[in-house]
Short mmCIF file of the C-alpha atoms (twelve columns), coordinates in Angstrom:
data_MODEL
# 
_entry.id   MODEL 
# 
loop_
_atom_site.group_PDB 
_atom_site.id 
_atom_site.type_symbol 
_atom_site.label_atom_id 
_atom_site.label_alt_id 
_atom_site.label_comp_id 
_atom_site.label_asym_id 
_atom_site.label_seq_id 
_atom_site.Cartn_x 
_atom_site.Cartn_y 
_atom_site.Cartn_z 
_atom_site.pdbx_PDB_model_num 
ATOM 1   C CA . MET A 1   14.067  83.344  35.822 1 
ATOM 2   C CA . THR A 2   16.628  80.951  34.337 1 
ATOM 3   C CA . ASN A 3   15.207  77.514  33.489 1 
ATOM 4   C CA . ILE A 4   17.516  74.551  34.101 1 
ATOM 5   C CA . LEU A 5   16.632  71.010  33.011 1 
ATOM 6   C CA . ILE A 6   18.256  68.082  34.847 1 
ATOM 7   C CA . ILE A 7   18.299  64.768  32.963 1 
ATOM 8   C CA . GLU A 8   19.805  62.307  35.445 1 
ATOM 9   C CA . ASP A 9   18.528  58.790  36.257 1 
ATOM 10  C CA . ASP A 10  20.102  58.744  39.739 1 
ATOM 11  C CA . ARG A 11  17.082  60.079  41.623 1 
ATOM 12  C CA . LEU A 12  18.984  60.953  44.793 1 
ATOM 13  C CA . LEU A 13  21.601  62.947  42.887 1 
ATOM 14  C CA . ASN A 14  18.920  64.558  40.704 1 
ATOM 15  C CA . ARG A 15  16.954  65.741  43.737 1 
ATOM 16  C CA . GLY A 16  20.121  66.959  45.466 1 
ATOM 17  C CA . ILE A 17  21.126  69.085  42.464 1 
ATOM 18  C CA . LYS A 18  17.581  70.445  42.168 1 
ATOM 19  C CA . TYR A 19  17.550  71.448  45.848 1 
ATOM 20  C CA . VAL A 20  20.845  73.332  45.562 1 
ATOM 21  C CA . LEU A 21  19.908  75.125  42.338 1 
ATOM 22  C CA . MET A 22  16.478  76.144  43.589 1 
ATOM 23  C CA . LYS A 23  18.210  77.833  46.540 1 
ATOM 24  C CA . ASP A 24  20.106  79.843  43.898 1 
ATOM 25  C CA . LYS A 25  16.721  81.005  42.522 1 
ATOM 26  C CA . TYR A 26  16.820  78.925  39.356 1 
ATOM 27  C CA . ASN A 27  13.632  77.338  38.030 1 
ATOM 28  C CA . VAL A 28  14.550  73.645  37.913 1 
ATOM 29  C CA . ILE A 29  12.838  70.807  36.032 1 
ATOM 30  C CA . SER A 30  13.883  67.256  36.931 1 
ATOM 31  C CA . SER A 31  13.609  64.305  34.562 1 
ATOM 32  C CA . TYR A 32  14.937  60.795  34.971 1 
ATOM 33  C CA . SER A 33  15.129  59.267  31.484 1 
ATOM 34  C CA . TYR A 34  15.984  59.998  27.848 1 
ATOM 35  C CA . ASP A 35  12.360  60.225  26.714 1 
ATOM 36  C CA . GLU A 36  11.160  62.253  29.697 1 
ATOM 37  C CA . GLY A 37  14.081  64.659  29.382 1 
ATOM 38  C CA . TYR A 38  13.620  65.170  25.658 1 
ATOM 39  C CA . ASN A 39  9.909   65.797  26.149 1 
ATOM 40  C CA . GLU A 40  10.630  68.431  28.832 1 
ATOM 41  C CA . PHE A 41  13.140  70.087  26.507 1 
ATOM 42  C CA . LEU A 42  10.592  70.273  23.691 1 
ATOM 43  C CA . ASN A 43  7.821   71.675  25.869 1 
ATOM 44  C CA . ASN A 44  9.731   74.246  27.911 1 
ATOM 45  C CA . ASN A 45  11.946  77.222  27.177 1 
ATOM 46  C CA . ILE A 46  15.154  75.766  28.653 1 
ATOM 47  C CA . ASP A 47  18.247  77.930  29.312 1 
ATOM 48  C CA . LEU A 48  20.669  75.172  30.367 1 
ATOM 49  C CA . ILE A 49  20.678  71.362  30.534 1 
ATOM 50  C CA . LEU A 50  22.540  69.103  32.973 1 
ATOM 51  C CA . LEU A 51  22.705  65.760  31.170 1 
ATOM 52  C CA . ASP A 52  23.931  62.394  32.433 1 
ATOM 53  C CA . ILE A 53  26.194  61.030  29.718 1 
ATOM 54  C CA . LYS A 54  25.186  57.402  30.450 1 
ATOM 55  C CA . LEU A 55  21.457  57.273  31.022 1 
ATOM 56  C CA . MET A 56  19.813  53.920  31.635 1 
ATOM 57  C CA . HIS A 57  18.546  52.314  28.390 1 
ATOM 58  C CA . LYS A 58  19.547  55.219  26.103 1 
ATOM 59  C CA . SER A 59  22.713  57.264  25.754 1 
ATOM 60  C CA . GLY A 60  22.998  60.849  26.930 1 
ATOM 61  C CA . LEU A 61  25.400  61.384  24.043 1 
ATOM 62  C CA . LYS A 62  22.649  60.442  21.608 1 
ATOM 63  C CA . LEU A 63  20.211  62.787  23.345 1 
ATOM 64  C CA . CYS A 64  22.715  65.633  23.132 1 
ATOM 65  C CA . GLY A 65  23.017  65.043  19.394 1 
ATOM 66  C CA . GLU A 66  19.232  65.059  19.033 1 
ATOM 67  C CA . ILE A 67  18.922  68.340  20.935 1 
ATOM 68  C CA . ARG A 68  21.697  69.905  18.858 1 
ATOM 69  C CA . LYS A 69  19.657  69.356  15.691 1 
ATOM 70  C CA . THR A 70  17.353  72.201  16.721 1 
ATOM 71  C CA . SER A 71  18.963  74.097  19.595 1 
ATOM 72  C CA . GLU A 72  22.205  75.612  20.863 1 
ATOM 73  C CA . VAL A 73  21.024  75.524  24.493 1 
ATOM 74  C CA . PRO A 74  24.056  75.140  26.824 1 
ATOM 75  C CA . ILE A 75  24.622  71.527  27.900 1 
ATOM 76  C CA . ILE A 76  26.822  70.371  30.783 1 
ATOM 77  C CA . PHE A 77  27.491  66.628  30.817 1 
ATOM 78  C CA . ILE A 78  27.475  64.716  34.087 1 
ATOM 79  C CA . THR A 79  29.783  61.720  33.743 1 
ATOM 80  C CA . ALA A 80  30.882  58.878  35.997 1 
ATOM 81  C CA . ASN A 81  34.323  58.986  34.351 1 
ATOM 82  C CA . ASP A 82  36.629  61.872  33.489 1 
ATOM 83  C CA . THR A 83  38.521  59.961  30.804 1 
ATOM 84  C CA . ASP A 84  39.773  61.768  27.736 1 
ATOM 85  C CA . GLN A 85  37.510  59.637  25.528 1 
ATOM 86  C CA . ASP A 86  34.377  60.658  27.447 1 
ATOM 87  C CA . MET A 87  35.338  64.320  27.189 1 
ATOM 88  C CA . ILE A 88  36.164  64.064  23.491 1 
ATOM 89  C CA . GLU A 89  32.875  62.331  22.678 1 
ATOM 90  C CA . GLY A 90  30.949  64.873  24.710 1 
ATOM 91  C CA . PHE A 91  32.497  67.875  23.024 1 
ATOM 92  C CA . LYS A 92  32.040  66.268  19.597 1 
ATOM 93  C CA . LYS A 93  28.314  65.984  20.305 1 
ATOM 94  C CA . GLY A 94  28.178  69.658  21.240 1 
ATOM 95  C CA . CYS A 95  28.344  69.876  25.030 1 
ATOM 96  C CA . ASP A 96  29.640  73.118  26.557 1 
ATOM 97  C CA . ASP A 97  31.255  71.653  29.675 1 
ATOM 98  C CA . TYR A 98  31.328  68.505  31.779 1 
ATOM 99  C CA . ILE A 99  31.639  67.525  35.435 1 
ATOM 100 C CA . ALA A 100 32.727  64.100  36.733 1 
ATOM 101 C CA . LYS A 101 31.076  62.222  39.600 1 
ATOM 102 C CA . PRO A 102 31.516  62.531  42.505 1 
ATOM 103 C CA . PHE A 103 31.587  66.320  42.450 1 
ATOM 104 C CA . SER A 104 31.206  69.251  44.794 1 
ATOM 105 C CA . MET A 105 27.890  71.074  44.489 1 
ATOM 106 C CA . GLU A 106 29.805  74.336  44.788 1 
ATOM 107 C CA . ILE A 107 31.929  73.462  41.756 1 
ATOM 108 C CA . LEU A 108 28.755  72.567  39.817 1 
ATOM 109 C CA . ARG A 109 27.185  75.908  40.810 1 
ATOM 110 C CA . GLN A 110 30.231  77.817  39.581 1 
ATOM 111 C CA . ARG A 111 30.379  75.902  36.290 1 
ATOM 112 C CA . ILE A 112 26.714  76.638  35.660 1 
ATOM 113 C CA . LYS A 113 27.286  80.335  36.332 1 
ATOM 114 C CA . ALA A 114 30.304  80.396  34.007 1 
ATOM 115 C CA . VAL A 115 28.486  78.647  31.133 1 
ATOM 116 C CA . LEU A 116 25.407  80.868  31.501 1 
ATOM 117 C CA . LYS A 117 27.551  83.999  31.605 1 
ATOM 118 C CA . ARG A 118 29.474  82.943  28.500 1 
ATOM 119 C CA . THR A 119 26.390  82.017  26.495 1 
ATOM 120 C CA . ASN A 120 24.388  85.052  27.650 1 
ATOM 121 C CA . ILE A 121 27.123  87.346  26.342 1 
ATOM 122 C CA . GLN A 122 27.038  85.547  22.999 1 
ATOM 123 C CA . ASP A 123 23.244  85.296  22.820 1 
ATOM 124 C CA . LYS A 124 21.950  88.532  24.331 1 
ATOM 125 C CA . ASN A 125 20.312  89.447  21.007 1 
ATOM 126 C CA . ILE A 126 19.175  85.915  20.245 1 
ATOM 127 C CA . PHE A 127 15.638  84.721  21.009 1 
ATOM 128 C CA . LYS A 128 15.039  80.973  21.336 1 
ATOM 129 C CA . TYR A 129 11.733  79.203  21.812 1 
ATOM 130 C CA . LYS A 130 11.367  75.488  21.133 1 
ATOM 131 C CA . ASP A 131 12.731  75.048  17.570 1 
ATOM 132 C CA . ILE A 132 12.527  78.769  16.666 1 
ATOM 133 C CA . THR A 133 15.655  80.943  16.811 1 
ATOM 134 C CA . ILE A 134 15.567  84.666  15.999 1 
ATOM 135 C CA . ASP A 135 18.709  86.759  15.588 1 
ATOM 136 C CA . TYR A 136 17.616  90.343  16.178 1 
ATOM 137 C CA . ASN A 137 20.945  91.717  14.931 1 
ATOM 138 C CA . MET A 138 20.770  89.857  11.624 1 
ATOM 139 C CA . MET A 139 16.951  90.081  11.430 1 
ATOM 140 C CA . THR A 140 16.720  86.374  10.641 1 
ATOM 141 C CA . LEU A 141 14.481  83.533  11.826 1 
ATOM 142 C CA . LYS A 142 15.353  79.842  11.805 1 
ATOM 143 C CA . LYS A 143 13.076  76.880  12.386 1 
ATOM 144 C CA . GLY A 144 15.403  74.087  13.349 1 
ATOM 145 C CA . GLU A 145 18.292  74.511  10.931 1 
ATOM 146 C CA . LYS A 146 16.184  76.058  8.159  1 
ATOM 147 C CA . ILE A 147 16.210  79.811  7.572  1 
ATOM 148 C CA . ILE A 148 12.672  81.097  7.013  1 
ATOM 149 C CA . LYS A 149 12.378  83.974  4.581  1 
ATOM 150 C CA . LEU A 150 10.195  86.779  5.941  1 
ATOM 151 C CA . THR A 151 8.935   90.034  4.475  1 
ATOM 152 C CA . THR A 152 9.738   93.251  6.334  1 
ATOM 153 C CA . THR A 153 6.215   93.390  7.759  1 
ATOM 154 C CA . GLU A 154 6.280   89.731  8.805  1 
ATOM 155 C CA . TYR A 155 9.585   90.240  10.603 1 
ATOM 156 C CA . LYS A 156 8.276   93.331  12.418 1 
ATOM 157 C CA . ILE A 157 5.286   91.341  13.683 1 
ATOM 158 C CA . ILE A 158 7.483   88.448  14.846 1 
ATOM 159 C CA . GLU A 159 9.905   90.826  16.564 1 
ATOM 160 C CA . LEU A 160 7.076   92.639  18.339 1 
ATOM 161 C CA . LEU A 161 5.469   89.427  19.598 1 
ATOM 162 C CA . THR A 162 8.684   87.713  20.722 1 
ATOM 163 C CA . LYS A 163 10.094  90.792  22.471 1 
ATOM 164 C CA . ASN A 164 6.815   90.967  24.382 1 
ATOM 165 C CA . LYS A 165 6.524   87.246  25.109 1 
ATOM 166 C CA . ASN A 166 3.977   86.378  27.814 1 
ATOM 167 C CA . GLN A 167 2.021   89.523  27.018 1 
ATOM 168 C CA . VAL A 168 -1.068  89.958  24.872 1 
ATOM 169 C CA . MET A 169 -0.408  92.447  22.074 1 
ATOM 170 C CA . PRO A 170 -3.678  94.167  21.018 1 
ATOM 171 C CA . ARG A 171 -4.239  94.430  17.267 1 
ATOM 172 C CA . LYS A 172 -4.441  98.228  17.631 1 
ATOM 173 C CA . ILE A 173 -0.940  98.391  19.156 1 
ATOM 174 C CA . ILE A 174 0.495   96.074  16.498 1 
ATOM 175 C CA . LEU A 175 -0.996  98.240  13.742 1 
ATOM 176 C CA . GLU A 176 0.490   101.379 15.318 1 
ATOM 177 C CA . LYS A 177 3.937   99.748  15.548 1 
ATOM 178 C CA . LEU A 178 3.844   98.770  11.868 1 
ATOM 179 C CA . TRP A 179 3.746   102.394 10.691 1 
ATOM 180 C CA . ASP A 180 7.087   103.365 9.146  1 
ATOM 181 C CA . ALA A 181 8.947   106.636 8.596  1 
ATOM 182 C CA . ASN A 182 7.419   107.026 5.131  1 
ATOM 183 C CA . GLY A 183 3.880   106.845 6.455  1 
ATOM 184 C CA . ASN A 184 3.239   103.340 5.117  1 
ATOM 185 C CA . PHE A 185 0.897   101.304 7.257  1 
ATOM 186 C CA . VAL A 186 -0.849  97.959  7.539  1 
ATOM 187 C CA . ASP A 187 -4.621  97.882  7.893  1 
ATOM 188 C CA . GLU A 188 -6.759  95.337  9.782  1 
ATOM 189 C CA . ASN A 189 -7.200  93.038  6.805  1 
ATOM 190 C CA . ALA A 190 -3.511  93.156  5.862  1 
ATOM 191 C CA . LEU A 191 -2.551  92.308  9.455  1 
ATOM 192 C CA . SER A 192 -4.757  89.206  9.368  1 
ATOM 193 C CA . VAL A 193 -3.203  88.181  6.040  1 
ATOM 194 C CA . ASN A 194 0.321   88.597  7.430  1 
ATOM 195 C CA . ILE A 195 -0.498  86.567  10.528 1 
ATOM 196 C CA . ARG A 196 -1.910  83.780  8.347  1 
ATOM 197 C CA . ARG A 197 1.215   83.780  6.137  1 
ATOM 198 C CA . LEU A 198 3.500   83.717  9.168  1 
ATOM 199 C CA . ARG A 199 1.675   80.715  10.559 1 
ATOM 200 C CA . GLN A 200 2.028   78.935  7.232  1 
ATOM 201 C CA . LYS A 201 5.776   79.551  7.375  1 
ATOM 202 C CA . ILE A 202 6.586   78.652  10.985 1 
ATOM 203 C CA . GLU A 203 3.792   76.520  12.447 1 
ATOM 204 C CA . ASP A 204 3.777   72.727  12.162 1 
ATOM 205 C CA . ASN A 205 -0.005  72.951  11.855 1 
ATOM 206 C CA . PRO A 206 -1.187  76.489  10.987 1 
ATOM 207 C CA . LYS A 207 -4.729  75.575  12.036 1 
ATOM 208 C CA . LYS A 208 -3.470  74.682  15.536 1 
ATOM 209 C CA . PRO A 209 -0.745  77.283  16.150 1 
ATOM 210 C CA . LYS A 210 1.681   76.930  19.058 1 
ATOM 211 C CA . TYR A 211 3.728   80.063  18.378 1 
ATOM 212 C CA . ILE A 212 1.386   82.864  17.260 1 
ATOM 213 C CA . ILE A 213 -1.686  82.484  19.460 1 
ATOM 214 C CA . THR A 214 -4.904  84.432  18.862 1 
ATOM 215 C CA . ILE A 215 -6.504  86.005  21.923 1 
ATOM 216 C CA . PHE A 216 -10.019 86.442  20.610 1 
ATOM 217 C CA . GLY A 217 -11.399 89.959  20.781 1 
ATOM 218 C CA . THR A 218 -7.991  91.389  21.715 1 
ATOM 219 C CA . GLY A 219 -4.956  90.468  19.643 1 
ATOM 220 C CA . TYR A 220 -2.078  87.992  19.669 1 
ATOM 221 C CA . THR A 221 0.584   86.565  21.933 1 
ATOM 222 C CA . TRP A 222 3.719   84.479  21.390 1 
ATOM 223 C CA . GLY A 223 3.390   80.991  22.834 1 
ATOM 224 C CA . GLU A 224 1.447   80.162  25.953 1 
ATOM 225 C CA . ILE A 225 0.947   82.883  28.542 1 
# 
């Protein structure tokens, strides 16, 4: 299910948008301030953001810039004005589209569909989770804007876990998948070593991992189940 985050301090408008989008079978998270919205973005796997350009107390433009430091998630600005300057500033900060108040909910629905379609075509082989981005075509992993160098075995483990997100991958299955055409394999000890090295490379605190989670007695999973 597609996750949409609304960051809009007008509670009536926020709830109205949420109601319409939930009828379209989107999973919708509402937030009403800069800090609340940014926290929801950090703690959820968001597919699209609707962001009020002029939030109370803090600027939506500033929040867009902060999000763009670590993510290319599609952002549609909600603005009270459709002036050229507003549009220019929004696109400079990295928004994908904008809609001016007052607007038709049907037009908003169609703009969301268009942005999601466009970005899904571009990103169908891209995995994003919090500040981690994996390009399966290029076999690369980025944490924020930094490319993390991985060994072939480390990449295979990451690919296996992320392509099976929300599932527990037993150690036995992971070991079987790490066999290659030349008969090379990874044993139990080597798997543990590779997991430890991966955590050192991508976790903020390897002792309290939030990406590669151990399911004791079974195996590993990516993120929270």
